[in-house]
Amino acid sequence: MSESLAMDFIIICDANTEKLLTNTSILSWMETVNVAMETMYGVMEDLGVDSLDVDWISFLVWMFLPIMVAFVLPVFVILFLYLTALIIHIYRARHKLRDAFAVDVWLGARKTVALLWELQAKIWHGYEIHGVEKLPASGPALVVYYHGAIPIDLYYVMAKVVLNQNRLLYAVADRFMFKIPGWNLMLKVMCVTPGAPEDCIKLLQEGNLLSLSPGGVREALFGDEYYRLVWRNRMGFAKVAKKAKVPIYPMFTQNCREGFRSIRMGRHFLEWVYEKTRLPIVPIYGGFPVKFRTYIGDPIPYDPKVSAQELAVKTHNALEQMIDAHQKIPGTVFGALLDRIPVFSTEKQE
């Protein structure tokens, strides 16, 4: 009896698998689900199971699977970050006995993970960067950018700077990132700092490039497809730039809000929770292979006559102008996907 059931199951599976494989190019999403459900029907009949509402199950699978995929894709970014951390840990283990007088034991690790991120950017987002040559080849500068739901575009810029200019772009991150298991070493090696003002000033005075987003996590979680800056009159970055006497470079990535999005349901409550606890508990979905283009604007030079408040306003206006120049408002995932096809490209020219 068991052998007969096994043979029937194999025959059913083989028939339907062949149907899937030979008709891959013409099967719709619903037809694919139906083929899978036919296989399930046959197995259930042979097993004598007839109490399940298979039509209802089929409907649920058809309706919820795309939603589940949308929430699963952001997990791959987290896995990619853990892969970065793993490479760095392996590199550290390999070079434990390296000569103490080596110039930079982490240079190879940084370039390895930078190449990894550059390849991912090119394949998944057709990534382009415009204006990277504006960044100084040596000497300090502060890069101020718009913060998407996940700042994956910043990772791409950091990779480009490491590979093309052979220098580091330091980044300011929220303190909660340093509490994520396994990330401390990665953040240290990739030159990520919690962003205390005195630390930022010191990094700039030492001649480094530093990037930060005045909107931070709040802008990441509660921004939307209209790309409004969520700075709330923050000017700490301007005070840092003035004290370090460095220029500011505004930076914006087209469609960064379409690649990953935060949910809007219950937003007021989630924002209240964030303001009270500083916990970033807003769910993020996406990972869509939309077109990403990063634009680095002209520098806002250091001027001792300009106050921190005036400098903050100038930077805010410069970034808003970049958004107006390069981003279709409101942004849509479908439009950002079409943007990868040259004939449908919505790239704006200044």
Tab-separated table of C-alpha atoms in Angstrom:
chain	number	residue	atom	x	y	z
A	1	MET	CA	0.000	0.000	0.000
A	2	SER	CA	2.743	2.489	0.967
A	3	GLU	CA	4.697	1.622	-2.193
A	4	SER	CA	1.614	2.274	-4.324
A	5	LEU	CA	1.061	5.654	-2.711
A	6	ALA	CA	4.707	6.529	-3.204
A	7	MET	CA	4.558	5.620	-6.912
A	8	ASP	CA	1.355	7.650	-7.391
A	9	PHE	CA	2.950	10.634	-5.658
A	10	ILE	CA	6.018	10.406	-7.908
A	11	ILE	CA	3.851	10.168	-11.040
A	12	ILE	CA	1.768	13.181	-9.994
A	13	CYS	CA	4.830	15.233	-9.065
A	14	ASP	CA	6.684	14.271	-12.249
A	15	ALA	CA	3.736	15.205	-14.448
A	16	ASN	CA	3.173	18.554	-12.857
A	17	THR	CA	6.874	19.330	-12.553
A	18	GLU	CA	7.241	18.641	-16.260
A	19	LYS	CA	4.308	20.962	-16.894
A	20	LEU	CA	5.982	23.717	-14.893
A	21	LEU	CA	9.346	23.253	-16.610
A	22	THR	CA	8.036	23.001	-20.175
A	23	ASN	CA	5.678	25.977	-19.843
A	24	THR	CA	7.776	28.333	-17.752
A	25	SER	CA	7.664	31.052	-20.362
A	26	ILE	CA	3.874	31.098	-20.719
A	27	LEU	CA	2.541	30.285	-17.244
A	28	SER	CA	1.056	33.198	-15.348
A	29	TRP	CA	1.439	33.601	-11.580
A	30	MET	CA	-2.057	32.176	-11.009
A	31	GLU	CA	-1.457	29.235	-13.371
A	32	THR	CA	1.756	28.401	-11.537
A	33	VAL	CA	-0.112	28.366	-8.231
A	34	ASN	CA	-2.834	26.164	-9.811
A	35	VAL	CA	-0.266	23.621	-11.040
A	36	ALA	CA	1.194	23.423	-7.555
A	37	MET	CA	-2.277	23.011	-6.055
A	38	GLU	CA	-3.144	20.216	-8.529
A	39	THR	CA	-0.153	18.306	-7.216
A	40	MET	CA	-1.393	18.892	-3.683
A	41	TYR	CA	-4.900	17.684	-4.644
A	42	GLY	CA	-3.521	14.416	-6.022
A	43	VAL	CA	-1.380	13.719	-2.971
A	44	MET	CA	-4.292	14.465	-0.622
A	45	GLU	CA	-6.618	12.129	-2.531
A	46	ASP	CA	-4.133	9.274	-2.302
A	47	LEU	CA	-3.675	9.896	1.394
A	48	GLY	CA	-7.414	10.015	1.960
A	49	VAL	CA	-7.359	13.620	3.188
A	50	ASP	CA	-10.437	15.550	2.096
A	51	SER	CA	-11.264	17.824	5.045
A	52	LEU	CA	-9.038	20.790	4.077
A	53	ASP	CA	-10.438	23.687	2.081
A	54	VAL	CA	-7.758	23.601	-0.594
A	55	ASP	CA	-9.353	26.357	-2.662
A	56	TRP	CA	-9.117	28.677	0.319
A	57	ILE	CA	-5.489	27.680	0.910
A	58	SER	CA	-4.740	28.321	-2.773
A	59	PHE	CA	-6.269	31.777	-2.539
A	60	LEU	CA	-4.246	32.620	0.572
A	61	VAL	CA	-1.014	31.494	-1.085
A	62	TRP	CA	-1.778	33.560	-4.188
A	63	MET	CA	-2.620	36.668	-2.159
A	64	PHE	CA	0.007	36.665	0.587
A	65	LEU	CA	3.130	35.233	-1.064
A	66	PRO	CA	4.097	38.509	-2.846
A	67	ILE	CA	3.619	40.392	0.441
A	68	MET	CA	5.816	37.901	2.285
A	69	VAL	CA	8.515	38.251	-0.380
A	70	ALA	CA	8.449	42.061	-0.011
A	71	PHE	CA	9.233	41.731	3.688
A	72	VAL	CA	11.801	38.961	3.179
A	73	LEU	CA	14.007	40.906	0.732
A	74	PRO	CA	15.192	43.449	3.356
A	75	VAL	CA	16.471	40.475	5.336
A	76	PHE	CA	18.951	39.852	2.530
A	77	VAL	CA	20.489	43.280	3.157
A	78	ILE	CA	20.984	42.282	6.794
A	79	LEU	CA	22.501	38.983	5.640
A	80	PHE	CA	24.765	40.926	3.297
A	81	LEU	CA	25.931	43.051	6.198
A	82	TYR	CA	26.608	39.912	8.218
A	83	LEU	CA	28.550	38.548	5.256
A	84	THR	CA	30.616	41.744	5.362
A	85	ALA	CA	31.215	41.200	9.069
A	86	LEU	CA	32.134	37.549	8.431
A	87	ILE	CA	34.718	38.488	5.804
A	88	ILE	CA	36.277	40.972	8.197
A	89	HIS	CA	36.389	38.417	11.026
A	90	ILE	CA	38.017	35.868	8.707
A	91	TYR	CA	40.500	38.478	7.559
A	92	ARG	CA	41.356	39.318	11.160
A	93	ALA	CA	41.935	35.650	11.987
A	94	ARG	CA	44.140	35.233	8.921
A	95	HIS	CA	46.262	38.259	9.753
A	96	LYS	CA	46.606	37.849	13.494
A	97	LEU	CA	50.347	37.446	13.148
A	98	ARG	CA	50.898	40.181	10.595
A	99	ASP	CA	53.918	42.379	11.166
A	100	ALA	CA	53.057	45.026	13.753
A	101	PHE	CA	54.627	47.663	11.491
A	102	ALA	CA	52.192	47.088	8.615
A	103	VAL	CA	50.634	50.313	7.352
A	104	ASP	CA	46.998	49.147	7.495
A	105	VAL	CA	46.107	45.569	8.300
A	106	TRP	CA	42.466	46.175	7.290
A	107	LEU	CA	43.075	47.600	3.812
A	108	GLY	CA	42.585	44.241	2.082
A	109	ALA	CA	39.396	43.531	4.028
A	110	ARG	CA	37.941	46.946	3.186
A	111	LYS	CA	38.657	46.563	-0.515
A	112	THR	CA	37.253	43.031	-0.550
A	113	VAL	CA	33.913	44.038	0.967
A	114	ALA	CA	33.867	47.249	-1.098
A	115	LEU	CA	34.115	45.171	-4.266
A	116	LEU	CA	31.329	42.928	-2.939
A	117	TRP	CA	29.029	45.927	-2.413
A	118	GLU	CA	29.971	47.484	-5.759
A	119	LEU	CA	29.015	44.295	-7.594
A	120	GLN	CA	25.732	44.030	-5.698
A	121	ALA	CA	24.960	47.673	-6.523
A	122	LYS	CA	25.654	47.229	-10.230
A	123	ILE	CA	23.686	43.998	-10.593
A	124	TRP	CA	20.675	44.755	-8.389
A	125	HIS	CA	20.236	48.494	-8.906
A	126	GLY	CA	22.184	49.347	-12.073
A	127	TYR	CA	23.949	51.773	-9.756
A	128	GLU	CA	25.417	55.034	-11.013
A	129	ILE	CA	27.221	57.801	-9.150
A	130	HIS	CA	27.606	61.331	-10.500
A	131	GLY	CA	29.950	63.914	-9.047
A	132	VAL	CA	32.201	61.650	-6.990
A	133	GLU	CA	35.149	63.437	-8.575
A	134	LYS	CA	34.047	66.582	-6.717
A	135	LEU	CA	35.115	65.046	-3.416
A	136	PRO	CA	38.658	66.098	-2.510
A	137	ALA	CA	41.376	63.550	-3.244
A	138	SER	CA	42.973	64.604	0.020
A	139	GLY	CA	41.908	66.767	2.915
A	140	PRO	CA	38.675	66.900	4.924
A	141	ALA	CA	35.059	67.386	3.871
A	142	LEU	CA	31.605	66.748	5.309
A	143	VAL	CA	29.073	64.889	3.136
A	144	VAL	CA	25.429	65.529	4.097
A	145	TYR	CA	22.856	63.171	2.563
A	146	TYR	CA	19.168	62.275	2.479
A	147	HIS	CA	18.483	59.150	4.565
A	148	GLY	CA	16.424	56.415	2.900
A	149	ALA	CA	14.631	53.672	4.842
A	150	ILE	CA	17.865	51.656	4.619
A	151	PRO	CA	20.916	53.754	3.659
A	152	ILE	CA	22.225	51.141	1.262
A	153	ASP	CA	23.146	53.911	-1.167
A	154	LEU	CA	25.640	55.242	1.375
A	155	TYR	CA	27.290	51.803	1.493
A	156	TYR	CA	27.683	52.018	-2.285
A	157	VAL	CA	29.270	55.474	-2.066
A	158	MET	CA	31.653	54.281	0.650
A	159	ALA	CA	32.654	51.369	-1.602
A	160	LYS	CA	33.232	53.696	-4.580
A	161	VAL	CA	35.435	56.033	-2.540
A	162	VAL	CA	37.521	53.133	-1.194
A	163	LEU	CA	37.998	51.565	-4.627
A	164	ASN	CA	38.336	54.678	-6.811
A	165	GLN	CA	39.962	57.250	-4.532
A	166	ASN	CA	41.787	54.812	-2.269
A	167	ARG	CA	40.631	56.672	0.831
A	168	LEU	CA	37.975	56.186	3.487
A	169	LEU	CA	34.579	57.807	3.844
A	170	TYR	CA	33.723	57.762	7.532
A	171	ALA	CA	30.026	57.498	8.419
A	172	VAL	CA	27.928	58.517	11.414
A	173	ALA	CA	25.414	55.875	12.548
A	174	ASP	CA	22.824	55.635	15.295
A	175	ARG	CA	24.046	54.075	18.539
A	176	PHE	CA	21.619	51.147	18.296
A	177	MET	CA	23.661	49.738	15.393
A	178	PHE	CA	26.607	49.210	17.715
A	179	LYS	CA	24.416	46.977	19.894
A	180	ILE	CA	23.627	44.528	17.084
A	181	PRO	CA	25.444	41.220	17.740
A	182	GLY	CA	28.456	40.666	15.508
A	183	TRP	CA	28.563	44.181	14.042
A	184	ASN	CA	31.020	46.004	16.306
A	185	LEU	CA	34.160	44.924	14.486
A	186	MET	CA	32.586	45.511	11.077
A	187	LEU	CA	31.530	49.048	12.016
A	188	LYS	CA	34.979	49.787	13.406
A	189	VAL	CA	36.826	48.489	10.341
A	190	MET	CA	34.462	50.275	7.928
A	191	CYS	CA	35.014	53.511	9.875
A	192	VAL	CA	31.509	53.992	11.257
A	193	THR	CA	31.201	56.192	14.352
A	194	PRO	CA	28.331	56.929	16.782
A	195	GLY	CA	28.776	60.586	15.890
A	196	ALA	CA	29.582	62.505	19.077
A	197	PRO	CA	30.311	66.101	17.939
A	198	GLU	CA	33.825	66.119	19.378
A	199	ASP	CA	34.634	62.836	17.572
A	200	CYS	CA	33.324	64.214	14.267
A	201	ILE	CA	35.377	67.394	14.644
A	202	LYS	CA	38.496	65.353	15.429
A	203	LEU	CA	38.010	63.116	12.368
A	204	LEU	CA	37.641	66.138	10.116
A	205	GLN	CA	40.609	67.930	11.633
A	206	GLU	CA	42.672	64.821	10.916
A	207	GLY	CA	41.882	65.269	7.213
A	208	ASN	CA	39.163	62.635	6.740
A	209	LEU	CA	35.948	62.534	4.727
A	210	LEU	CA	32.873	62.219	6.968
A	211	SER	CA	29.253	61.529	5.974
A	212	LEU	CA	26.107	62.048	8.021
A	213	SER	CA	22.375	62.586	7.672
A	214	PRO	CA	20.821	65.278	9.874
A	215	GLY	CA	17.462	63.478	9.556
A	216	GLY	CA	18.962	60.222	10.809
A	217	VAL	CA	16.725	57.358	11.874
A	218	ARG	CA	13.689	59.642	12.100
A	219	GLU	CA	14.001	60.525	8.408
A	220	ALA	CA	14.628	56.881	7.542
A	221	LEU	CA	11.525	55.586	9.309
A	222	PHE	CA	9.053	58.401	8.753
A	223	GLY	CA	10.067	59.823	5.388
A	224	ASP	CA	7.895	58.977	2.387
A	225	GLU	CA	7.688	59.041	-1.389
A	226	TYR	CA	7.567	62.851	-1.345
A	227	TYR	CA	11.190	63.002	-0.137
A	228	ARG	CA	10.675	65.788	2.378
A	229	LEU	CA	13.664	66.402	4.642
A	230	VAL	CA	12.904	65.529	8.279
A	231	TRP	CA	15.567	67.584	10.045
A	232	ARG	CA	13.510	69.399	12.695
A	233	ASN	CA	15.830	72.412	12.741
A	234	ARG	CA	18.897	70.305	13.452
A	235	MET	CA	22.115	72.222	12.971
A	236	GLY	CA	24.675	70.154	14.900
A	237	PHE	CA	26.319	69.137	11.624
A	238	ALA	CA	26.734	72.811	10.695
A	239	LYS	CA	28.423	73.522	14.032
A	240	VAL	CA	30.784	70.607	13.401
A	241	ALA	CA	31.606	71.885	9.905
A	242	LYS	CA	32.287	75.394	11.224
A	243	LYS	CA	34.506	74.254	14.068
A	244	ALA	CA	36.468	71.947	11.753
A	245	LYS	CA	36.505	74.635	9.003
A	246	VAL	CA	35.522	72.220	6.237
A	247	PRO	CA	33.257	72.420	3.161
A	248	ILE	CA	29.916	70.598	3.009
A	249	TYR	CA	28.937	68.421	0.037
A	250	PRO	CA	25.189	67.703	-0.313
A	251	MET	CA	24.369	64.208	-1.608
A	252	PHE	CA	21.137	62.575	-2.799
A	253	THR	CA	20.318	59.175	-4.290
A	254	GLN	CA	17.484	59.025	-6.779
A	255	ASN	CA	14.790	56.413	-5.954
A	256	CYS	CA	16.365	55.471	-2.611
A	257	ARG	CA	12.892	55.617	-1.027
A	258	GLU	CA	11.549	53.224	-3.683
A	259	GLY	CA	14.182	50.554	-3.048
A	260	PHE	CA	13.093	50.163	0.562
A	261	ARG	CA	10.029	51.590	2.258
A	262	SER	CA	8.676	51.803	5.783
A	263	ILE	CA	5.036	50.914	6.372
A	264	ARG	CA	2.539	53.742	6.825
A	265	MET	CA	-0.047	51.856	8.892
A	266	GLY	CA	-0.022	53.075	12.484
A	267	ARG	CA	2.666	55.632	11.685
A	268	HIS	CA	1.564	58.186	14.285
A	269	PHE	CA	1.669	55.573	17.032
A	270	LEU	CA	5.047	54.234	15.884
A	271	GLU	CA	6.436	57.755	15.730
A	272	TRP	CA	5.207	58.368	19.284
A	273	VAL	CA	6.924	55.149	20.406
A	274	TYR	CA	10.157	56.197	18.685
A	275	GLU	CA	10.146	59.652	20.279
A	276	LYS	CA	9.639	58.096	23.718
A	277	THR	CA	12.018	55.144	23.456
A	278	ARG	CA	14.292	55.795	20.423
A	279	LEU	CA	13.568	52.221	19.331
A	280	PRO	CA	13.419	51.866	15.508
A	281	ILE	CA	10.522	49.385	15.489
A	282	VAL	CA	8.890	50.494	12.221
A	283	PRO	CA	8.746	47.498	9.817
A	284	ILE	CA	10.610	47.985	6.530
A	285	TYR	CA	9.822	46.177	3.295
A	286	GLY	CA	11.167	46.227	-0.239
A	287	GLY	CA	14.541	45.315	-1.663
A	288	PHE	CA	13.108	46.119	-5.105
A	289	PRO	CA	15.684	46.248	-7.951
A	290	VAL	CA	14.956	49.869	-8.805
A	291	LYS	CA	17.382	52.253	-10.479
A	292	PHE	CA	19.720	54.048	-8.077
A	293	ARG	CA	21.654	57.174	-9.081
A	294	THR	CA	23.675	59.077	-6.500
A	295	TYR	CA	24.384	62.754	-7.091
A	296	ILE	CA	27.046	64.695	-5.205
A	297	GLY	CA	26.479	68.432	-5.391
A	298	ASP	CA	28.848	71.362	-5.489
A	299	PRO	CA	30.577	72.150	-2.194
A	300	ILE	CA	29.314	74.769	0.226
A	301	PRO	CA	32.645	76.322	1.231
A	302	TYR	CA	33.619	77.197	4.751
A	303	ASP	CA	32.897	80.839	5.496
A	304	PRO	CA	33.720	82.201	8.951
A	305	LYS	CA	31.133	84.984	8.444
A	306	VAL	CA	28.257	82.501	8.048
A	307	SER	CA	26.598	81.330	11.268
A	308	ALA	CA	25.826	77.665	11.987
A	309	GLN	CA	22.112	78.363	11.524
A	310	GLU	CA	22.691	80.031	8.158
A	311	LEU	CA	24.961	77.179	7.070
A	312	ALA	CA	22.313	74.625	8.054
A	313	VAL	CA	19.697	76.506	6.002
A	314	LYS	CA	22.029	76.697	2.982
A	315	THR	CA	22.689	72.951	3.177
A	316	HIS	CA	18.972	72.205	3.602
A	317	ASN	CA	18.123	74.315	0.545
A	318	ALA	CA	20.920	72.771	-1.532
A	319	LEU	CA	19.697	69.248	-0.771
A	320	GLU	CA	16.086	70.186	-1.524
A	321	GLN	CA	17.183	71.614	-4.874
A	322	MET	CA	18.963	68.344	-5.676
A	323	ILE	CA	15.815	66.374	-4.855
A	324	ASP	CA	13.753	68.685	-7.092
A	325	ALA	CA	16.290	68.319	-9.888
A	326	HIS	CA	16.694	64.548	-9.834
A	327	GLN	CA	13.658	62.916	-8.225
A	328	LYS	CA	10.196	62.418	-9.657
A	329	ILE	CA	7.665	63.371	-6.957
A	330	PRO	CA	5.878	61.377	-5.693
A	331	GLY	CA	8.192	58.458	-6.224
A	332	THR	CA	6.700	55.107	-7.253
A	333	VAL	CA	8.235	51.646	-7.230
A	334	PHE	CA	6.900	50.911	-10.724
A	335	GLY	CA	8.358	54.117	-12.142
A	336	ALA	CA	11.698	53.452	-10.457
A	337	LEU	CA	11.761	49.946	-11.944
A	338	LEU	CA	11.034	51.328	-15.422
A	339	ASP	CA	13.879	53.783	-14.906
A	340	ARG	CA	16.300	50.898	-15.406
A	341	ILE	CA	15.158	50.713	-19.042
A	342	PRO	CA	16.849	53.521	-21.032
A	343	VAL	CA	13.769	54.310	-23.123
A	344	PHE	CA	11.719	54.904	-19.951
A	345	SER	CA	14.492	56.667	-18.013
A	346	THR	CA	13.317	59.651	-15.967
A	347	GLU	CA	16.822	60.998	-15.312
A	348	LYS	CA	16.712	64.758	-15.099
A	349	GLN	CA	19.492	66.977	-16.232
A	350	GLU	CA	20.547	70.083	-14.358
